PDB file of C-alpha atoms in Angstrom:
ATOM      1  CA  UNK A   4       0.000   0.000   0.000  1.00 68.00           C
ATOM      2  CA  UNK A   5       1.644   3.871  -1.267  1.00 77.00           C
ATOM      3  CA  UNK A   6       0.715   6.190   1.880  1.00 81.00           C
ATOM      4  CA  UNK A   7       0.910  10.110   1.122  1.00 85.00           C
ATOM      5  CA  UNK A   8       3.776  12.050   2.430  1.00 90.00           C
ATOM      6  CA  UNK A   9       1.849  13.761   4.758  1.00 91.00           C
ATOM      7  CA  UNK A  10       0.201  10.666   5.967  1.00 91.00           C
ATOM      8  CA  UNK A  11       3.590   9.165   6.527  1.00 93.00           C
ATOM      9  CA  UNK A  12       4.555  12.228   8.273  1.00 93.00           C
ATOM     10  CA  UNK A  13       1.268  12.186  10.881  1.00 92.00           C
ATOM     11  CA  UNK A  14       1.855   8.353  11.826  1.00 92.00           C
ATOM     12  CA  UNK A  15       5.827   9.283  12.107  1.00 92.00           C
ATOM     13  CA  UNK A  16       5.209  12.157  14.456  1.00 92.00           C
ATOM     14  CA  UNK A  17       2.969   9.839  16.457  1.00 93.00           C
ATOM     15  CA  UNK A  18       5.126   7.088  16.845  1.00 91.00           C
ATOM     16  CA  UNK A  19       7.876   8.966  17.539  1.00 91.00           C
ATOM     17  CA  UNK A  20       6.005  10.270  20.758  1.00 89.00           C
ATOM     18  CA  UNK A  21       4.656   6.706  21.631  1.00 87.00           C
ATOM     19  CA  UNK A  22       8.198   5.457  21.498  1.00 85.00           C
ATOM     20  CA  UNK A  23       9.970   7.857  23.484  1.00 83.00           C
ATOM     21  CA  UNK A  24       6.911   7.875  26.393  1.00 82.00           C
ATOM     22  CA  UNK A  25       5.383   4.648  25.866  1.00 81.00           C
ATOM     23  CA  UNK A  26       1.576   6.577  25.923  1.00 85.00           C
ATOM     24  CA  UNK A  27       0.144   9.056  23.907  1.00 89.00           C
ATOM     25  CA  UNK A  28      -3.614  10.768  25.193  1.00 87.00           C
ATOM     26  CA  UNK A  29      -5.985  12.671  23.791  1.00 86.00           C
ATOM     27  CA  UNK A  30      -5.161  14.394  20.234  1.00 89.00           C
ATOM     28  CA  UNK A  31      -2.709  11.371  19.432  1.00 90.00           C
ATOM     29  CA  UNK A  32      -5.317   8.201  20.281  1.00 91.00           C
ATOM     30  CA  UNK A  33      -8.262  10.181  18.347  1.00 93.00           C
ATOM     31  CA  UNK A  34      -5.675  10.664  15.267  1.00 93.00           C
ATOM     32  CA  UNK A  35      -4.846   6.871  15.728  1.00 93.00           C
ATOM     33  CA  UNK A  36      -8.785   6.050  15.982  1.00 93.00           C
ATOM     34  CA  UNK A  37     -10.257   8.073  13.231  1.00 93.00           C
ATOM     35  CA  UNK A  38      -7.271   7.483  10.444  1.00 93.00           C
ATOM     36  CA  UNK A  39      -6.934   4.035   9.405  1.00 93.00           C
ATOM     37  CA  UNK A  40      -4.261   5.024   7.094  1.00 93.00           C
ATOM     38  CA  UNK A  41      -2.492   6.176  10.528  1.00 93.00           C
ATOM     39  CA  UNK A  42      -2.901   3.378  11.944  1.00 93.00           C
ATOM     40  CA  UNK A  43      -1.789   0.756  10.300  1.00 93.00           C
ATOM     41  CA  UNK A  44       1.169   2.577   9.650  1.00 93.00           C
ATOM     42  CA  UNK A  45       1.710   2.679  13.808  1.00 93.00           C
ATOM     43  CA  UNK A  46       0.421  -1.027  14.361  1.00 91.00           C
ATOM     44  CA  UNK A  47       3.339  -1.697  11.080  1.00 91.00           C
ATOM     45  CA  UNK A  48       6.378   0.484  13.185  1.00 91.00           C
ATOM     46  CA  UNK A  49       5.412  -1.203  16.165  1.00 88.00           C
ATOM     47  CA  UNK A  50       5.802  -4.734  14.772  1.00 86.00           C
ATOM     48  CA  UNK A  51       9.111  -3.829  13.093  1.00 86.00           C
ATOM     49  CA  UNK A  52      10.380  -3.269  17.023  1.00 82.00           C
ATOM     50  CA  UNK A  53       8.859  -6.598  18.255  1.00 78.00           C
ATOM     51  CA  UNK A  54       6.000  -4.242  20.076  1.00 82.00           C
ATOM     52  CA  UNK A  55       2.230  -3.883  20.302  1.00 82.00           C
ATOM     53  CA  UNK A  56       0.301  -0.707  20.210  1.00 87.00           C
ATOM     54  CA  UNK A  57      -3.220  -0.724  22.267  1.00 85.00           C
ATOM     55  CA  UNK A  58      -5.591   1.275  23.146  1.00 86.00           C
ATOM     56  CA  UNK A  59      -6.490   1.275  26.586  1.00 78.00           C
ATOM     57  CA  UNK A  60      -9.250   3.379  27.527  1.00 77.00           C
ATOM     58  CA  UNK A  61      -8.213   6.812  27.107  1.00 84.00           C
ATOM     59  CA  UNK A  62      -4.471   5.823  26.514  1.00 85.00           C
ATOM     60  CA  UNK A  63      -2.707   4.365  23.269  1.00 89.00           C
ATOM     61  CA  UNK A  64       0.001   2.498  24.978  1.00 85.00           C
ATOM     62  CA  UNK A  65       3.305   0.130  23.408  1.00 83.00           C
ATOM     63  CA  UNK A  66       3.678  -2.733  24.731  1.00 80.00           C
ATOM     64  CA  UNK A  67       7.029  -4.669  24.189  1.00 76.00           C
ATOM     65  CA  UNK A  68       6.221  -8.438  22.905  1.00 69.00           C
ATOM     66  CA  UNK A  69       9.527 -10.041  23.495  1.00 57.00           C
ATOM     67  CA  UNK A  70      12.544  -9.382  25.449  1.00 53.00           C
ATOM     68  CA  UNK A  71      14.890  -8.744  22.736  1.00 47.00           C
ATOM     69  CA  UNK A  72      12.319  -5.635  21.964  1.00 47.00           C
ATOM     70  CA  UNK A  73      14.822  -2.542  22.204  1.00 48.00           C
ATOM     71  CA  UNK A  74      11.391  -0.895  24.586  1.00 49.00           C
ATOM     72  CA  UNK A  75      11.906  -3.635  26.782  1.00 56.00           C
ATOM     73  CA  UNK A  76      12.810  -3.276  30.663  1.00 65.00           C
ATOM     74  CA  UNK A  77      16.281  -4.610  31.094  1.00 72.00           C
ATOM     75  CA  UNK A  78      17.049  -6.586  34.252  1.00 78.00           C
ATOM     76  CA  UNK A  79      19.956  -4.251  34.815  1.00 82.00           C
ATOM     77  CA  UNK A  80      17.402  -1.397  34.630  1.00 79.00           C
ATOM     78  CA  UNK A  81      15.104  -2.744  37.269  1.00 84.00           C
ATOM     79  CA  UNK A  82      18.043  -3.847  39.562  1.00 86.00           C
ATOM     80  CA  UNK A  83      19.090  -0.483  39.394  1.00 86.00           C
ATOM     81  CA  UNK A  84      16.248   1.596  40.175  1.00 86.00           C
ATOM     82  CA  UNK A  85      14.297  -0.458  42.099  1.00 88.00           C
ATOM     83  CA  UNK A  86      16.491  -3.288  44.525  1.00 87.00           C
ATOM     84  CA  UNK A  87      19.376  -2.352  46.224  1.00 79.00           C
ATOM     85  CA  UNK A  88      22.775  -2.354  45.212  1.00 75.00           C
ATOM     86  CA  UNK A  89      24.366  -5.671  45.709  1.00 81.00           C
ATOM     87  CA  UNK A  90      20.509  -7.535  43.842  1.00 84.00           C
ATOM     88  CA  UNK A  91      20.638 -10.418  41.970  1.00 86.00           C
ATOM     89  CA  UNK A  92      19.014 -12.797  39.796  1.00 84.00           C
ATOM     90  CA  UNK A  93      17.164 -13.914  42.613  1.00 87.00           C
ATOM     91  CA  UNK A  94      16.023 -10.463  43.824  1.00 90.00           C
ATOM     92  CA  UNK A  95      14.384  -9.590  40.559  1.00 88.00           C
ATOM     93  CA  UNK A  96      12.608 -13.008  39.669  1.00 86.00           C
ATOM     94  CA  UNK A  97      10.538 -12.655  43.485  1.00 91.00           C
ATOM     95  CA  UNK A  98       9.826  -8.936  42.021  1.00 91.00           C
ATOM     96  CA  UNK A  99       8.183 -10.426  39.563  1.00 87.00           C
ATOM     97  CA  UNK A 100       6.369 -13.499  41.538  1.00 88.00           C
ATOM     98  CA  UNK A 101       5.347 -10.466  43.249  1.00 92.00           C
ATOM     99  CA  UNK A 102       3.690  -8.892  39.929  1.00 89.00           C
ATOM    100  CA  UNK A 103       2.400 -12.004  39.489  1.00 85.00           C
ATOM    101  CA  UNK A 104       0.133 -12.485  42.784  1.00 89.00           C
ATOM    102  CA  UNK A 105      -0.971  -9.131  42.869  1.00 91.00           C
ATOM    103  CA  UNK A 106      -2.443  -9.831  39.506  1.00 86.00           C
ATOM    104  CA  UNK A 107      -3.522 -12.929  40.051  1.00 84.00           C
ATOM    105  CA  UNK A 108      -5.637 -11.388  43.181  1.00 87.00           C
ATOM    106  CA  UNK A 109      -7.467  -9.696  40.926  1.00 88.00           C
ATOM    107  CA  UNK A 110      -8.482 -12.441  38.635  1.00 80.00           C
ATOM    108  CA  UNK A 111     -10.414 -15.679  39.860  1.00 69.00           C
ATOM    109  CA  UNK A 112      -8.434 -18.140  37.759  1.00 60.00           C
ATOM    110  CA  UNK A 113      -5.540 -17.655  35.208  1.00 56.00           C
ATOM    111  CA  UNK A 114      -8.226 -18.037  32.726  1.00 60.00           C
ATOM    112  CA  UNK A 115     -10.206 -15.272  33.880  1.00 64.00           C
ATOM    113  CA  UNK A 116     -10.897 -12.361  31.372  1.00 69.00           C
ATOM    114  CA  UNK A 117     -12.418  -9.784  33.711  1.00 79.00           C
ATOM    115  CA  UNK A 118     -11.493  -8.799  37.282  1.00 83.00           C
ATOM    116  CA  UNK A 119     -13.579 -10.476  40.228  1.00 83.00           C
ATOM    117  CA  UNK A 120     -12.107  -7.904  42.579  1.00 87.00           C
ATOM    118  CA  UNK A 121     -11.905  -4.230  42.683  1.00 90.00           C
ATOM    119  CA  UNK A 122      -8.585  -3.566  45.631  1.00 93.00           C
ATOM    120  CA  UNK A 123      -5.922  -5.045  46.794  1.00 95.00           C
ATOM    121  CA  UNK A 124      -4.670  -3.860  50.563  1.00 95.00           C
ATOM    122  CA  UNK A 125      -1.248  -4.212  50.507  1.00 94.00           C
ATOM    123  CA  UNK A 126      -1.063  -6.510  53.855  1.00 93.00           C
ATOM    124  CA  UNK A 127      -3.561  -9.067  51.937  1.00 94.00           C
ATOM    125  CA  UNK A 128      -1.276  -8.557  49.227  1.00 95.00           C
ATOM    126  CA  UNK A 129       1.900  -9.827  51.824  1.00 94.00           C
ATOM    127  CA  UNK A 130      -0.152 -12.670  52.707  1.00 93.00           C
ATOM    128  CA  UNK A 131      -1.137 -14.010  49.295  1.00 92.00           C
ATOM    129  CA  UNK A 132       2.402 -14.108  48.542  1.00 93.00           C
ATOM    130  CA  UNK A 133       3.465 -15.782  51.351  1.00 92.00           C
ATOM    131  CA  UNK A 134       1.057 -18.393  50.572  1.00 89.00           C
ATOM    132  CA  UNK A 135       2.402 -19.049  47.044  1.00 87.00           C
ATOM    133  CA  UNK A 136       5.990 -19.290  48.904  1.00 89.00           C
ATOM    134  CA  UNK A 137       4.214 -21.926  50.839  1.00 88.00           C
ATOM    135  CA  UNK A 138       2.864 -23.422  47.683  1.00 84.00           C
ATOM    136  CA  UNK A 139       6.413 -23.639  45.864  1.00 81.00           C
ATOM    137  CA  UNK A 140       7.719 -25.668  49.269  1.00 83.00           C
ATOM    138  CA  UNK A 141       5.097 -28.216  48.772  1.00 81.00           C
ATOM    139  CA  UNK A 142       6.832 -28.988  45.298  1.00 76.00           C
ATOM    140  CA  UNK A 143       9.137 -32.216  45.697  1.00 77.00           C
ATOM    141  CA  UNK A 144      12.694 -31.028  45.363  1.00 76.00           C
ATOM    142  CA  UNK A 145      13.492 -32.755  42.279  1.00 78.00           C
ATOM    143  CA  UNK A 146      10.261 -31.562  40.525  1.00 72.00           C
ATOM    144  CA  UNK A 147      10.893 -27.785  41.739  1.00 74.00           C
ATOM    145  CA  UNK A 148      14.567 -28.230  39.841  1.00 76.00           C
ATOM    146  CA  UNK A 149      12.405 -29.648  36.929  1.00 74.00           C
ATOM    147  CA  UNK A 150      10.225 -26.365  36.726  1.00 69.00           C
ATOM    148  CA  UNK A 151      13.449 -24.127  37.083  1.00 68.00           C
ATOM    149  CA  UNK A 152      14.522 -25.364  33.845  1.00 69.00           C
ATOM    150  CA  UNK A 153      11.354 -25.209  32.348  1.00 63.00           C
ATOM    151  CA  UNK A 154      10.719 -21.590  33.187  1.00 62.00           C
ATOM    152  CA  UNK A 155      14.208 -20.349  33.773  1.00 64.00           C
ATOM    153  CA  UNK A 156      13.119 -19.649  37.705  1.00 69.00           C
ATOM    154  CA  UNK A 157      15.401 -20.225  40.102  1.00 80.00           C
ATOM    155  CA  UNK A 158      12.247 -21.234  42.663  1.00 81.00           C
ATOM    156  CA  UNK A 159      14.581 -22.128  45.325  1.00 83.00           C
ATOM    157  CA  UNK A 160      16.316 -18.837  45.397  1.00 86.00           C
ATOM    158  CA  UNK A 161      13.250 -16.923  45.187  1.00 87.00           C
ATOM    159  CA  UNK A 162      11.972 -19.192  48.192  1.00 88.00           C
ATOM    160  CA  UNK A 163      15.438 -18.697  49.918  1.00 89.00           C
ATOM    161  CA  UNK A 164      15.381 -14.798  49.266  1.00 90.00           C
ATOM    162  CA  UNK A 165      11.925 -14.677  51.036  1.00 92.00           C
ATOM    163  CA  UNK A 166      12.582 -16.523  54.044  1.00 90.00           C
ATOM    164  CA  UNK A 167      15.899 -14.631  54.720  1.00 88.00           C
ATOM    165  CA  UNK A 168      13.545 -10.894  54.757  1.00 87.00           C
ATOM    166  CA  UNK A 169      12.474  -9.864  58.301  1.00 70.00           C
ATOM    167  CA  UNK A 170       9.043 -11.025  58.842  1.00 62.00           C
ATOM    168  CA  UNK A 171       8.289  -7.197  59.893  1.00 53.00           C
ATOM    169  CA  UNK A 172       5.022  -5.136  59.005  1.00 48.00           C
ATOM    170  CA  UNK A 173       4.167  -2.626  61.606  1.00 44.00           C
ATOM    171  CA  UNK A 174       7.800  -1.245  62.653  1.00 47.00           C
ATOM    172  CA  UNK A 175       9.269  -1.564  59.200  1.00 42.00           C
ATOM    173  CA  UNK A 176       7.021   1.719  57.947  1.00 47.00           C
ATOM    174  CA  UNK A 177       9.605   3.451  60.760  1.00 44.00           C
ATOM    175  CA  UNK A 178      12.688   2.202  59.610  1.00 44.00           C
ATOM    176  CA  UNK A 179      15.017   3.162  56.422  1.00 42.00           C
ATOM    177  CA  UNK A 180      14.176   2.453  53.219  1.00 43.00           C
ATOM    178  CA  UNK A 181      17.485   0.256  53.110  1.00 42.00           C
ATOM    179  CA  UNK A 182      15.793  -2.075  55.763  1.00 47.00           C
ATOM    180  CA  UNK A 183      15.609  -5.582  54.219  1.00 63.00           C
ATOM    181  CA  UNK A 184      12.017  -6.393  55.475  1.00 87.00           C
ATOM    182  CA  UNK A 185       8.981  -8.171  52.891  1.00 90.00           C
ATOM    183  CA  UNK A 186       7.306  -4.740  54.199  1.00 90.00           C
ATOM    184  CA  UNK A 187       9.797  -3.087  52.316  1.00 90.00           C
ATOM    185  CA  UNK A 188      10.116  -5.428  49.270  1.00 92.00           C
ATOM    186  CA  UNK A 189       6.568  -5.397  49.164  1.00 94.00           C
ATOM    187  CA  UNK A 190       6.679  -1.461  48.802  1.00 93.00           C
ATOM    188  CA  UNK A 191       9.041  -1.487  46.233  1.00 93.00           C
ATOM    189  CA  UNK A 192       6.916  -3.838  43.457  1.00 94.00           C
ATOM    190  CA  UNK A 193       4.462  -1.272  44.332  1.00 95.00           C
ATOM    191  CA  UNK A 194       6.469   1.600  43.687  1.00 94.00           C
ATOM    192  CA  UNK A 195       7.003  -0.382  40.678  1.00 91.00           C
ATOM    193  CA  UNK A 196       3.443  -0.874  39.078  1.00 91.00           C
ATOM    194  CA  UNK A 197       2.540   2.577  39.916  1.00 92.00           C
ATOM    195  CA  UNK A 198       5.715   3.702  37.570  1.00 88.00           C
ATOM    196  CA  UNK A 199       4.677   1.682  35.157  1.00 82.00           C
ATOM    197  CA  UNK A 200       1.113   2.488  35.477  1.00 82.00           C
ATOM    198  CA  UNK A 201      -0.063  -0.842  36.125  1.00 86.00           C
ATOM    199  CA  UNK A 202      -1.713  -0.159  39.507  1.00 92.00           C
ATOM    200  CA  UNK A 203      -3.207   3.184  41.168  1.00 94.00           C
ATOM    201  CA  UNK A 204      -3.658   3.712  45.081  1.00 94.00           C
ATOM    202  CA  UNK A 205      -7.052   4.528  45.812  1.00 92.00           C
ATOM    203  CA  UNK A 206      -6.641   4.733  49.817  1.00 84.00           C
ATOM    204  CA  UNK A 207      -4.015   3.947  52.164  1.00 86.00           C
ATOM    205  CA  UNK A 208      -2.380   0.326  51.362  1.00 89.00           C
ATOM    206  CA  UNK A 209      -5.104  -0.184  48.784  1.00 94.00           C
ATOM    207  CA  UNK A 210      -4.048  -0.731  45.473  1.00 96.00           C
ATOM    208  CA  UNK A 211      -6.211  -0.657  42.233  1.00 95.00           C
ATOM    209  CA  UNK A 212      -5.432  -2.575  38.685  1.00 91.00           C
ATOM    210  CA  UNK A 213      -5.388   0.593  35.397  1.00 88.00           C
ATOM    211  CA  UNK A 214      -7.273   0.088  32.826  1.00 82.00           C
ATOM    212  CA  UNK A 215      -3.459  -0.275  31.130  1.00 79.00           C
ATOM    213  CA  UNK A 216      -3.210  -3.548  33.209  1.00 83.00           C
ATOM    214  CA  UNK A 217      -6.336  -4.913  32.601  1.00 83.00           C
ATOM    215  CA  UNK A 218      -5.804  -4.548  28.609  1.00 76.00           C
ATOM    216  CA  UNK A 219      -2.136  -6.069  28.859  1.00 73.00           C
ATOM    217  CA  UNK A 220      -3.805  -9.004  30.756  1.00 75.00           C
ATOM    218  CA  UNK A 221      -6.210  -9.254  28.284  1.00 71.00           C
ATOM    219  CA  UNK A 222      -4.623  -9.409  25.050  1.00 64.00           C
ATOM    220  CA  UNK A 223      -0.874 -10.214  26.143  1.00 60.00           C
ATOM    221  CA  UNK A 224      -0.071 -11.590  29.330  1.00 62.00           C
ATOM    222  CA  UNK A 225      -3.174 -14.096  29.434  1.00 58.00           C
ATOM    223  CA  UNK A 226      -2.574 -15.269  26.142  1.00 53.00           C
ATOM    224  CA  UNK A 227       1.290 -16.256  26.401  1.00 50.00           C
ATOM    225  CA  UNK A 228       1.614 -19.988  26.948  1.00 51.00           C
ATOM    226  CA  UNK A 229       4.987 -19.546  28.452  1.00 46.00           C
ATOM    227  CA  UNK A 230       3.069 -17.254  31.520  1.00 54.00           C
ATOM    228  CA  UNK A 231       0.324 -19.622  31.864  1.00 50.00           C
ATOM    229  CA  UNK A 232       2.318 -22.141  32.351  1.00 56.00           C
ATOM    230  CA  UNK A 233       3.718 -20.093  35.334  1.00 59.00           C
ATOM    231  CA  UNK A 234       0.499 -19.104  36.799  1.00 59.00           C
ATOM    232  CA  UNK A 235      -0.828 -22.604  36.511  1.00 62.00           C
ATOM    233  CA  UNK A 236       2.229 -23.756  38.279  1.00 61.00           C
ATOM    234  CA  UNK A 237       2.256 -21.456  41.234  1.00 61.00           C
ATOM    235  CA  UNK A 238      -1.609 -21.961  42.009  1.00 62.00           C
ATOM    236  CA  UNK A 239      -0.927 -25.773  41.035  1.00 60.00           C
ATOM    237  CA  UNK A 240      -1.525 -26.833  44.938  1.00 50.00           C
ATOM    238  CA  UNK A 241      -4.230 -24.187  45.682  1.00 56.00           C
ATOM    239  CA  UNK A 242      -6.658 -25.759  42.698  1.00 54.00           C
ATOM    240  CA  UNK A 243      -5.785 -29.290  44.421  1.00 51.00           C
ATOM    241  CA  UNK A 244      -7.014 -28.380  47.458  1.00 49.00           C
ATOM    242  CA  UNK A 245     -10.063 -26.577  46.279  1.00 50.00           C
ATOM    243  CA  UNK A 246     -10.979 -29.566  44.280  1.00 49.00           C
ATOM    244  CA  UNK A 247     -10.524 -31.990  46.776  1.00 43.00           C
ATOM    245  CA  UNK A 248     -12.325 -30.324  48.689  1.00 50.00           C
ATOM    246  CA  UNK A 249     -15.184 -29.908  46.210  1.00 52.00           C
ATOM    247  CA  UNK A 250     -14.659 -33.572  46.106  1.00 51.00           C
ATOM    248  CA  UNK A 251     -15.322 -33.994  49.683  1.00 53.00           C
ATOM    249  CA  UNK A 252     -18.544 -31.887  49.405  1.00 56.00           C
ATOM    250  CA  UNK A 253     -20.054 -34.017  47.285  1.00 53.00           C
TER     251      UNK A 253
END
């Protein structure tokens, strides 16, 4: 398809702003909307960099697809500005376990297309995660090494990492942000997801999924095999239990 210069020029001031903030609002999503011309020339630049644009309610975001993506979060990035200086590997993969059950709370099953939920508090939050620790102990050793290699986890590190965080919650809003406590950690994925616009605080500890989230669960993160697989896997003993004791109900 030929495109007129001044078409090519409309879609390449666009994408030019989506690229360097990741959102464009208002004037930019109605020019994306009502051109189709425009758009498919955006949807076409996006693919080129291994990205996705969306809409997402008032919002046209881009959405990376693979790590490789040049608008991809490094690791090194996220070490950096978010864990402290001497994080590793480990660190960063219970980050993003921690992503992971705070979107899951939302959702009733990994299948789920809408939210069941409308908050999180952020000490329910704590708990759920604890309990998916607890779930990844109930693995058998040799089948939790299995599932490393599978998902490139390190589960026992992530498990390790947990346990060795102070078990603090009231005192550790007192203390330095340096303290190593899952209070802490816990603030920092949120500090996280509201920089990335994934989550909004609608009241003290309460935490709300964007409309942003809600679209990249939708059409991205629900739909990847590779993170269903994870989901199914860290909610693996939670569905046994609930059927079993379905079972035993009937």
């Amino acid at each position: 398809m030929r495109y007129d210069n001044e078409t090519v020029l409309k879609a390449f001031r666009l994408y030019a702003e989506l690229a360097q903030r990741g959102v464009v609002e208002r004037e930019g999503l109605q020019l994306y909307l009502a051109d189709d011309e425009v758009r498919g020339l955006i949807d076409q630049f996006a693919r080129e960099v291994d990205c996705l644009a969306m809409t997402a309610g008032d919002q046209l975001l881009l959405i990376p697809l693979v790590r490789l993506s040049p608008f991809h979060v490094s690791n090194e990035y996220l070490k950096k500005t978010y864990l402290h200086t001497k994080a590793v590997n480990a660190d960063l993969y219970l980050l993003y376990v921690a992503v992971i059950v705070f979107v899951g709370a939302f959702y009733d099953s990994y299948q789920s297309v809408e939210p069941t939920r409308d908050f999180l508090p952020m000490d329910e939050w704590l708990g759920l995660v604890q309990e998916r620790i607890e779930g990844l102990k109930e693995h058998d050793p040799e089948q939790l090494r299995k599932y490393e290699k599978e998902f490139s986890y390190n589960w026992s590190a992530i498990m390790e990492k947990w346990d060795a965080m102070d078990d603090i919650k009231e005192t550790a809003k007192k203390q330095s942000g340096n303290t190593i406590s899952r209070f802490s950690f816990m603030n920092t994925v949120r500090r996280f997801l509201l920089d990335q616009q994934l989550a909004d605080e609608i009241g003290e500890d309460e935490l709300v999924l964007t409309e942003r989230a809600k679209i990249v669960v939708q059409r991205y993160f629900m739909e990847l095999q590779h993170n269903r697989g994870i989901l199914q896997f860290l909610y693996q003993f939670e569905e046994d239990r609930k059927n079993a004791e379905k079972t035993k109900e009937e």
